[in-house]
PDB file of C-alpha atoms and ligand atoms in Angstrom:
ATOM      1  CA  MET M   1      18.896  28.995  27.078  1.00 44.00           C
ATOM      2  CA  SER M   2      19.058  25.341  28.091  1.00 49.00           C
ATOM      3  CA  MET M   3      15.295  25.312  28.662  1.00 50.00           C
ATOM      4  CA  SER M   4      14.631  26.558  25.167  1.00 51.00           C
ATOM      5  CA  LEU M   5      17.139  24.088  23.726  1.00 47.00           C
ATOM      6  CA  LEU M   6      15.358  21.317  25.575  1.00 49.00           C
ATOM      7  CA  LEU M   7      12.032  22.506  24.261  1.00 49.00           C
ATOM      8  CA  LEU M   8      13.422  22.776  20.762  1.00 46.00           C
ATOM      9  CA  SER M   9      14.806  19.243  20.810  1.00 48.00           C
ATOM     10  CA  PHE M  10      11.506  17.976  22.176  1.00 45.00           C
ATOM     11  CA  LEU M  11       9.629  19.685  19.370  1.00 44.00           C
ATOM     12  CA  LEU M  12      12.064  18.317  16.785  1.00 43.00           C
ATOM     13  CA  ALA M  13      11.628  14.824  18.191  1.00 44.00           C
ATOM     14  CA  LEU M  14       7.878  15.282  18.040  1.00 42.00           C
ATOM     15  CA  SER M  15       7.941  16.380  14.427  1.00 44.00           C
ATOM     16  CA  ASN M  16      10.195  13.418  13.597  1.00 43.00           C
ATOM     17  CA  VAL M  17       7.718  11.034  15.148  1.00 46.00           C
ATOM     18  CA  GLN M  18       4.967  12.534  13.057  1.00 47.00           C
ATOM     19  CA  GLY M  19       6.974  12.256   9.875  1.00 46.00           C
ATOM     20  CA  GLY M  20       8.477  15.746   9.730  1.00 52.00           C
ATOM     21  CA  SER M  21       7.226  16.730   6.315  1.00 59.00           C
ATOM     22  CA  ASN M  22       3.630  15.858   7.174  1.00 87.00           C
ATOM     23  CA  PHE M  23       3.464  13.906   3.963  1.00 95.00           C
ATOM     24  CA  ARG M  24       2.026  10.473   4.561  1.00 96.00           C
ATOM     25  CA  ILE M  25       1.814   7.310   2.533  1.00 97.00           C
ATOM     26  CA  CYS M  26      -0.390   4.551   3.928  1.00 97.00           C
ATOM     27  CA  ALA M  27      -1.647   1.098   3.084  1.00 97.00           C
ATOM     28  CA  PHE M  28      -4.908  -0.309   4.378  1.00 96.00           C
ATOM     29  CA  ASN M  29      -6.568  -3.653   3.779  1.00 96.00           C
ATOM     30  CA  LEU M  30     -10.282  -2.869   3.945  1.00 96.00           C
ATOM     31  CA  HIS M  31     -11.263  -6.533   4.256  1.00 95.00           C
ATOM     32  CA  HIS M  32     -13.910  -7.172   1.623  1.00 96.00           C
ATOM     33  CA  PHE M  33     -14.882  -3.624   0.837  1.00 98.00           C
ATOM     34  CA  GLY M  34     -17.982  -3.508  -1.345  1.00 97.00           C
ATOM     35  CA  GLU M  35     -21.618  -2.562  -1.376  1.00 97.00           C
ATOM     36  CA  SER M  36     -22.392  -3.999   2.039  1.00 97.00           C
ATOM     37  CA  LYS M  37     -19.767  -1.928   3.903  1.00 98.00           C
ATOM     38  CA  ALA M  38     -20.546   1.110   1.766  1.00 98.00           C
ATOM     39  CA  ASN M  39     -24.139   0.988   3.051  1.00 98.00           C
ATOM     40  CA  LYS M  40     -23.050   1.297   6.679  1.00 98.00           C
ATOM     41  CA  ASN M  41     -22.642   4.976   7.447  1.00 98.00           C
ATOM     42  CA  ASP M  42     -20.796   4.451  10.731  1.00 98.00           C
ATOM     43  CA  VAL M  43     -18.276   2.164   9.029  1.00 98.00           C
ATOM     44  CA  MET M  44     -17.810   4.620   6.172  1.00 98.00           C
ATOM     45  CA  THR M  45     -17.130   7.485   8.577  1.00 98.00           C
ATOM     46  CA  ILE M  46     -14.464   5.454  10.396  1.00 98.00           C
ATOM     47  CA  LEU M  47     -12.847   4.501   7.087  1.00 98.00           C
ATOM     48  CA  ALA M  48     -12.905   8.155   6.004  1.00 98.00           C
ATOM     49  CA  SER M  49     -11.264   9.224   9.273  1.00 98.00           C
ATOM     50  CA  ILE M  50      -8.411   6.748   8.709  1.00 97.00           C
ATOM     51  CA  ILE M  51      -7.891   7.282   4.968  1.00 98.00           C
ATOM     52  CA  SER M  52      -7.948  11.073   5.288  1.00 98.00           C
ATOM     53  CA  ARG M  53      -4.820  10.933   7.494  1.00 97.00           C
ATOM     54  CA  CYS M  54      -2.802  10.211   4.387  1.00 97.00           C
ATOM     55  CA  ASP M  55      -1.742  12.022   1.223  1.00 98.00           C
ATOM     56  CA  VAL M  56      -1.779   8.699  -0.591  1.00 98.00           C
ATOM     57  CA  CYS M  57      -3.540   5.635   0.742  1.00 98.00           C
ATOM     58  CA  LEU M  58      -3.395   2.239  -0.921  1.00 98.00           C
ATOM     59  CA  LEU M  59      -6.619   0.314  -0.361  1.00 98.00           C
ATOM     60  CA  GLN M  60      -6.684  -3.437  -0.742  1.00 98.00           C
ATOM     61  CA  GLU M  61      -9.433  -6.043  -0.852  1.00 98.00           C
ATOM     62  CA  VAL M  62     -11.704  -3.691  -2.734  1.00 98.00           C
ATOM     63  CA  ARG M  63     -14.473  -5.902  -4.090  1.00 98.00           C
ATOM     64  CA  ASP M  64     -16.766  -3.307  -5.554  1.00 95.00           C
ATOM     65  CA  ASN M  65     -18.598  -5.337  -8.209  1.00 92.00           C
ATOM     66  CA  LYS M  66     -21.153  -2.646  -8.973  1.00 94.00           C
ATOM     67  CA  GLY M  67     -18.576   0.135  -8.930  1.00 95.00           C
ATOM     68  CA  THR M  68     -20.561   2.159  -6.376  1.00 97.00           C
ATOM     69  CA  ALA M  69     -18.644   1.615  -3.124  1.00 98.00           C
ATOM     70  CA  VAL M  70     -15.462   3.506  -4.048  1.00 98.00           C
ATOM     71  CA  PRO M  71     -17.327   6.636  -5.314  1.00 98.00           C
ATOM     72  CA  LYS M  72     -19.362   6.586  -2.099  1.00 98.00           C
ATOM     73  CA  LEU M  73     -16.183   6.320  -0.041  1.00 98.00           C
ATOM     74  CA  LEU M  74     -14.694   9.306  -1.892  1.00 98.00           C
ATOM     75  CA  GLN M  75     -17.836  11.320  -1.133  1.00 98.00           C
ATOM     76  CA  THR M  76     -17.624  10.397   2.553  1.00 98.00           C
ATOM     77  CA  ILE M  77     -13.935  11.354   2.678  1.00 98.00           C
ATOM     78  CA  GLY M  78     -14.744  14.657   0.943  1.00 98.00           C
ATOM     79  CA  ARG M  79     -17.338  15.491   3.597  1.00 98.00           C
ATOM     80  CA  TYR M  80     -15.070  14.336   6.433  1.00 98.00           C
ATOM     81  CA  ASP M  81     -12.045  16.349   5.278  1.00 98.00           C
ATOM     82  CA  PRO M  82     -13.225  19.338   3.213  1.00 98.00           C
ATOM     83  CA  GLN M  83      -9.769  20.996   3.558  1.00 97.00           C
ATOM     84  CA  ASN M  84      -8.352  18.612   0.971  1.00 98.00           C
ATOM     85  CA  GLN M  85      -9.541  17.263  -2.365  1.00 98.00           C
ATOM     86  CA  TYR M  86      -9.405  13.544  -3.033  1.00 98.00           C
ATOM     87  CA  ASP M  87      -9.487  11.308  -6.047  1.00 98.00           C
ATOM     88  CA  ALA M  88      -9.071   7.566  -6.589  1.00 98.00           C
ATOM     89  CA  LEU M  89      -7.216   5.448  -9.111  1.00 98.00           C
ATOM     90  CA  ALA M  90      -8.227   1.785  -9.326  1.00 98.00           C
ATOM     91  CA  SER M  91      -6.592  -1.204 -10.955  1.00 98.00           C
ATOM     92  CA  GLU M  92      -8.576  -3.671 -12.966  1.00 96.00           C
ATOM     93  CA  ARG M  93     -10.129  -6.595 -11.093  1.00 96.00           C
ATOM     94  CA  LEU M  94      -7.308  -9.007 -10.345  1.00 96.00           C
ATOM     95  CA  GLY M  95      -7.288 -12.657  -9.312  1.00 94.00           C
ATOM     96  CA  ARG M  96      -6.836 -16.148 -10.700  1.00 90.00           C
ATOM     97  CA  GLN M  97     -10.511 -17.049 -10.345  1.00 90.00           C
ATOM     98  CA  LYS M  98     -13.350 -15.052 -11.821  1.00 89.00           C
ATOM     99  CA  SER M  99     -15.311 -15.793  -8.640  1.00 92.00           C
ATOM    100  CA  TYR M 100     -12.814 -14.016  -6.368  1.00 94.00           C
ATOM    101  CA  GLN M 101     -11.220 -10.809  -7.521  1.00 96.00           C
ATOM    102  CA  GLU M 102      -9.860  -7.732  -5.858  1.00 97.00           C
ATOM    103  CA  GLN M 103      -8.796  -4.277  -6.957  1.00 98.00           C
ATOM    104  CA  TYR M 104      -5.966  -2.126  -5.722  1.00 98.00           C
ATOM    105  CA  VAL M 105      -7.241   1.427  -5.251  1.00 98.00           C
ATOM    106  CA  PHE M 106      -5.073   4.453  -4.538  1.00 98.00           C
ATOM    107  CA  VAL M 107      -6.929   7.281  -2.819  1.00 98.00           C
ATOM    108  CA  PHE M 108      -4.882  10.470  -2.967  1.00 98.00           C
ATOM    109  CA  ARG M 109      -5.096  14.195  -2.297  1.00 98.00           C
ATOM    110  CA  THR M 110      -5.215  16.026  -5.600  1.00 98.00           C
ATOM    111  CA  ASN M 111      -3.996  19.195  -3.880  1.00 97.00           C
ATOM    112  CA  THR M 112      -0.671  17.557  -2.940  1.00 97.00           C
ATOM    113  CA  VAL M 113      -0.225  14.716  -5.430  1.00 98.00           C
ATOM    114  CA  THR M 114      -0.694  14.025  -9.126  1.00 98.00           C
ATOM    115  CA  VAL M 115      -0.452  10.734 -10.984  1.00 98.00           C
ATOM    116  CA  THR M 116       2.286  10.802 -13.637  1.00 98.00           C
ATOM    117  CA  GLY M 117       2.384   7.174 -14.693  1.00 98.00           C
ATOM    118  CA  GLN M 118       0.789   3.773 -14.217  1.00 98.00           C
ATOM    119  CA  TYR M 119       1.773   0.262 -15.114  1.00 98.00           C
ATOM    120  CA  GLN M 120      -0.230  -2.891 -14.571  1.00 97.00           C
ATOM    121  CA  TYR M 121       2.281  -5.705 -14.132  1.00 95.00           C
ATOM    122  CA  PRO M 122       1.196  -8.345 -16.660  1.00 91.00           C
ATOM    123  CA  ASP M 123      -0.370 -11.655 -15.726  1.00 85.00           C
ATOM    124  CA  ASN M 124       1.948 -13.792 -17.850  1.00 73.00           C
ATOM    125  CA  LEU M 125       5.246 -12.398 -19.033  1.00 65.00           C
ATOM    126  CA  PRO M 126       7.059 -14.811 -21.387  1.00 61.00           C
ATOM    127  CA  GLY M 127       9.187 -17.096 -19.200  1.00 59.00           C
ATOM    128  CA  ASP M 128       7.367 -15.885 -16.106  1.00 65.00           C
ATOM    129  CA  GLU M 129       5.824 -18.441 -13.792  1.00 73.00           C
ATOM    130  CA  ASP M 130       2.773 -16.324 -12.940  1.00 86.00           C
ATOM    131  CA  ALA M 131       3.919 -15.683  -9.410  1.00 91.00           C
ATOM    132  CA  PHE M 132       1.126 -13.369  -8.301  1.00 95.00           C
ATOM    133  CA  SER M 133      -2.554 -13.837  -7.614  1.00 94.00           C
ATOM    134  CA  ARG M 134      -2.938 -10.062  -7.864  1.00 96.00           C
ATOM    135  CA  GLU M 135      -0.259  -8.528 -10.012  1.00 97.00           C
ATOM    136  CA  PRO M 136       0.991  -5.160  -8.740  1.00 98.00           C
ATOM    137  CA  PHE M 137      -0.662  -2.037 -10.137  1.00 98.00           C
ATOM    138  CA  VAL M 138       2.360   0.278 -10.148  1.00 98.00           C
ATOM    139  CA  VAL M 139       1.751   4.022  -9.979  1.00 98.00           C
ATOM    140  CA  ARG M 140       4.099   6.998 -10.187  1.00 98.00           C
ATOM    141  CA  PHE M 141       3.153  10.134  -8.272  1.00 98.00           C
ATOM    142  CA  ARG M 142       4.416  13.678  -8.408  1.00 98.00           C
ATOM    143  CA  ALA M 143       4.372  15.507  -5.088  1.00 97.00           C
ATOM    144  CA  PRO M 144       5.979  18.969  -5.419  1.00 95.00           C
ATOM    145  CA  LYS M 145       6.010  19.618  -1.657  1.00 90.00           C
ATOM    146  CA  THR M 146       8.205  16.600  -0.892  1.00 93.00           C
ATOM    147  CA  SER M 147      11.976  16.789  -1.249  1.00 93.00           C
ATOM    148  CA  ILE M 148      12.101  13.887  -3.710  1.00 95.00           C
ATOM    149  CA  LYS M 149       9.309  15.414  -5.870  1.00 96.00           C
ATOM    150  CA  GLU M 150       8.382  12.135  -7.515  1.00 98.00           C
ATOM    151  CA  PHE M 151       8.051   8.547  -6.312  1.00 98.00           C
ATOM    152  CA  VAL M 152       6.694   5.181  -7.355  1.00 98.00           C
ATOM    153  CA  LEU M 153       4.472   2.884  -5.310  1.00 98.00           C
ATOM    154  CA  ILE M 154       4.354  -0.865  -5.917  1.00 98.00           C
ATOM    155  CA  PRO M 155       1.333  -2.340  -4.134  1.00 98.00           C
ATOM    156  CA  GLN M 156       0.876  -5.949  -3.204  1.00 98.00           C
ATOM    157  CA  HIS M 157      -1.661  -8.026  -1.333  1.00 98.00           C
ATOM    158  CA  THR M 158      -0.087 -11.475  -1.214  1.00 97.00           C
ATOM    159  CA  THR M 159      -1.953 -14.749  -1.054  1.00 96.00           C
ATOM    160  CA  PRO M 160      -1.118 -16.138   2.403  1.00 95.00           C
ATOM    161  CA  SER M 161      -0.320 -19.636   1.119  1.00 95.00           C
ATOM    162  CA  ASN M 162       2.106 -18.284  -1.527  1.00 95.00           C
ATOM    163  CA  THR M 163       3.647 -15.454   0.468  1.00 96.00           C
ATOM    164  CA  THR M 164       7.316 -16.475   0.157  1.00 96.00           C
ATOM    165  CA  LYS M 165       7.160 -16.796  -3.619  1.00 95.00           C
ATOM    166  CA  GLU M 166       5.129 -13.646  -4.181  1.00 96.00           C
ATOM    167  CA  LEU M 167       7.392 -11.530  -1.973  1.00 96.00           C
ATOM    168  CA  ASP M 168      10.450 -12.812  -3.806  1.00 96.00           C
ATOM    169  CA  ALA M 169       8.843 -12.103  -7.190  1.00 95.00           C
ATOM    170  CA  LEU M 170       8.242  -8.503  -6.115  1.00 97.00           C
ATOM    171  CA  TYR M 171      12.006  -8.087  -6.367  1.00 97.00           C
ATOM    172  CA  ASP M 172      11.779  -8.612 -10.146  1.00 95.00           C
ATOM    173  CA  VAL M 173       8.968  -6.062 -10.365  1.00 96.00           C
ATOM    174  CA  LEU M 174      11.127  -3.592  -8.452  1.00 98.00           C
ATOM    175  CA  GLN M 175      14.071  -4.057 -10.846  1.00 97.00           C
ATOM    176  CA  GLN M 176      11.843  -3.635 -13.880  1.00 96.00           C
ATOM    177  CA  VAL M 177      10.228  -0.483 -12.520  1.00 98.00           C
ATOM    178  CA  ARG M 178      13.609   1.063 -11.571  1.00 98.00           C
ATOM    179  CA  LYS M 179      14.803   0.592 -15.156  1.00 98.00           C
ATOM    180  CA  MET M 180      11.551   1.594 -16.841  1.00 98.00           C
ATOM    181  CA  TRP M 181      11.203   4.897 -15.003  1.00 98.00           C
ATOM    182  CA  LYS M 182      14.896   5.426 -14.127  1.00 98.00           C
ATOM    183  CA  THR M 183      14.183   6.044 -10.475  1.00 98.00           C
ATOM    184  CA  GLU M 184      15.334   4.878  -7.060  1.00 97.00           C
ATOM    185  CA  ASN M 185      12.400   6.486  -5.274  1.00 98.00           C
ATOM    186  CA  VAL M 186      10.339   3.344  -5.017  1.00 98.00           C
ATOM    187  CA  MET M 187       8.290   2.061  -2.122  1.00 98.00           C
ATOM    188  CA  LEU M 188       6.662  -1.363  -1.956  1.00 98.00           C
ATOM    189  CA  LEU M 189       3.665  -1.502   0.297  1.00 98.00           C
ATOM    190  CA  GLY M 190       0.634  -3.486   1.285  1.00 98.00           C
ATOM    191  CA  ASP M 191      -0.660  -6.512   3.083  1.00 97.00           C
ATOM    192  CA  PHE M 192       2.362  -8.735   2.462  1.00 97.00           C
ATOM    193  CA  ASN M 193       1.432 -11.414   5.021  1.00 96.00           C
ATOM    194  CA  ALA M 194       5.145 -11.164   5.708  1.00 94.00           C
ATOM    195  CA  ASP M 195       5.324 -12.740   9.141  1.00 94.00           C
ATOM    196  CA  CYS M 196       4.267 -15.472  11.548  1.00 94.00           C
ATOM    197  CA  GLY M 197       2.896 -18.614   9.932  1.00 94.00           C
ATOM    198  CA  TYR M 198       2.789 -17.227   6.398  1.00 96.00           C
ATOM    199  CA  LEU M 199       6.482 -16.399   6.199  1.00 95.00           C
ATOM    200  CA  ALA M 200       8.496 -18.911   8.184  1.00 91.00           C
ATOM    201  CA  LYS M 201      11.880 -17.783   9.513  1.00 92.00           C
ATOM    202  CA  LYS M 202      13.694 -20.416   7.404  1.00 94.00           C
ATOM    203  CA  ASN M 203      12.084 -19.090   4.191  1.00 95.00           C
ATOM    204  CA  ARG M 204      13.320 -15.542   4.614  1.00 94.00           C
ATOM    205  CA  GLN M 205      16.651 -16.399   3.012  1.00 96.00           C
ATOM    206  CA  ASN M 206      14.694 -17.139  -0.197  1.00 95.00           C
ATOM    207  CA  VAL M 207      13.180 -13.674  -0.394  1.00 97.00           C
ATOM    208  CA  ARG M 208      15.430 -11.223  -2.241  1.00 97.00           C
ATOM    209  CA  LEU M 209      13.405  -8.294  -0.888  1.00 96.00           C
ATOM    210  CA  ILE M 210      14.772  -9.333   2.515  1.00 96.00           C
ATOM    211  CA  THR M 211      18.287 -10.489   1.603  1.00 97.00           C
ATOM    212  CA  ASP M 212      19.218  -7.479  -0.577  1.00 97.00           C
ATOM    213  CA  SER M 213      20.800  -5.197   2.014  1.00 96.00           C
ATOM    214  CA  SER M 214      20.392  -2.129  -0.197  1.00 96.00           C
ATOM    215  CA  LEU M 215      16.663  -2.214   0.542  1.00 97.00           C
ATOM    216  CA  TYR M 216      15.273  -0.672   3.681  1.00 96.00           C
ATOM    217  CA  TRP M 217      12.247  -2.039   5.555  1.00 96.00           C
ATOM    218  CA  LEU M 218      10.389   0.891   7.098  1.00 95.00           C
ATOM    219  CA  ILE M 219       8.175  -1.312   9.256  1.00 94.00           C
ATOM    220  CA  PRO M 220      10.406  -3.560  11.372  1.00 91.00           C
ATOM    221  CA  GLU M 221       9.972  -7.279  11.950  1.00 89.00           C
ATOM    222  CA  ASN M 222       8.795  -6.949  15.523  1.00 91.00           C
ATOM    223  CA  SER M 223       5.968  -4.498  14.892  1.00 94.00           C
ATOM    224  CA  ASP M 224       2.355  -5.563  15.230  1.00 95.00           C
ATOM    225  CA  THR M 225       0.389  -4.309  12.242  1.00 93.00           C
ATOM    226  CA  THR M 226      -2.738  -6.285  13.049  1.00 91.00           C
ATOM    227  CA  VAL M 227      -5.715  -4.940  14.968  1.00 87.00           C
ATOM    228  CA  ARG M 228      -6.683  -8.240  16.554  1.00 89.00           C
ATOM    229  CA  LEU M 229      -5.468  -8.420  20.168  1.00 93.00           C
ATOM    230  CA  THR M 230      -4.610 -12.111  19.905  1.00 93.00           C
ATOM    231  CA  THR M 231      -2.219 -11.729  16.950  1.00 93.00           C
ATOM    232  CA  SER M 232       1.082  -9.891  16.960  1.00 95.00           C
ATOM    233  CA  CYS M 233       2.463 -10.106  13.423  1.00 96.00           C
ATOM    234  CA  SER M 234       3.900  -7.594  10.984  1.00 95.00           C
ATOM    235  CA  TYR M 235       1.807  -8.699   8.053  1.00 95.00           C
ATOM    236  CA  ASP M 236       1.446  -5.205   6.591  1.00 96.00           C
ATOM    237  CA  ARG M 237       4.673  -3.582   5.465  1.00 96.00           C
TER     238      ARG M 237
HETATM  239  C1  LIG H 301       0.203 -20.399  -5.745  1.00 55.83           C
HETATM  240  O1  LIG H 301       1.028 -20.302  -6.885  1.00 55.83           O
HETATM  241  C2  LIG H 301       0.827 -21.302  -7.860  1.00 55.83           C
HETATM  242  C3  LIG H 301       1.857 -21.161  -8.963  1.00 55.83           C
HETATM  243  O2  LIG H 301       2.211 -19.874  -9.228  1.00 55.83           O
HETATM  244  C4  LIG H 301      -0.583 -21.242  -8.391  1.00 55.83           C
HETATM  245  O3  LIG H 301      -0.812 -22.250  -9.368  1.00 55.83           O
HETATM  246  C5  LIG H 301      -1.558 -21.380  -7.241  1.00 55.83           C
HETATM  247  O4  LIG H 301      -2.877 -21.201  -7.715  1.00 55.83           O
HETATM  248  C6  LIG H 301      -1.255 -20.333  -6.168  1.00 55.83           C
HETATM  249  N1  LIG H 301      -2.148 -20.504  -5.029  1.00 55.83           N
HETATM  250  C7  LIG H 301      -3.083 -19.626  -4.739  1.00 55.83           C
HETATM  251  C8  LIG H 301      -3.929 -19.961  -3.548  1.00 55.83           C
HETATM  252  O5  LIG H 301      -3.235 -18.596  -5.364  1.00 55.83           O
END
């Protein structure tokens, strides 16, 4: 009896660690993803192995000028994980300078998720100070197998030198999206640069995303979301 209880609690703990429902939402900065990476088969296979862990994966730093790299990535993912079907939804090219632009791209499993709404946050709202380099491309998903059924993702890749301001401005996006779609099931995600030198401790009090205690940060302050051994910062949140 006690052995089986022990085993049961171990299994429960295990399934908690893995997310219980098996439904996964991820964010991944692909670091200049375009034609050159798309032509490296070994790189593409590694990317496919990572992205296919997730039901929805937000890709950032997609710089696919010819529009060929993302379709190629989808093909690679399809071959890597034939059990699921994948599609992608891309924002327009975003950025203050024409010479440097990025897209947000959501790769998602069409067998578990459908897109039910999208909203490109505008570049210049009246009275807005143009806080973002890359305005969030907000997407609503329906996922019948999850208990909440529907949720909204607000992506952001901040500019390191403007991190404090951009993070704070995300709070306004969140309020607008909550009202627009009458939902509390909202997750903000991406490469926020929200740590170390880009977000000084003394500036955190100026970020409403941090000071509003009704919001919950899934990835804690002390986690290392970088791959480089010499940095330990929770940039990605
Ligand atoms: C930082 O924000 C200001 C004002 O919003 C903008 O003019 C400037 O270009 C931004 N810096 C970068 C590197 O995007």
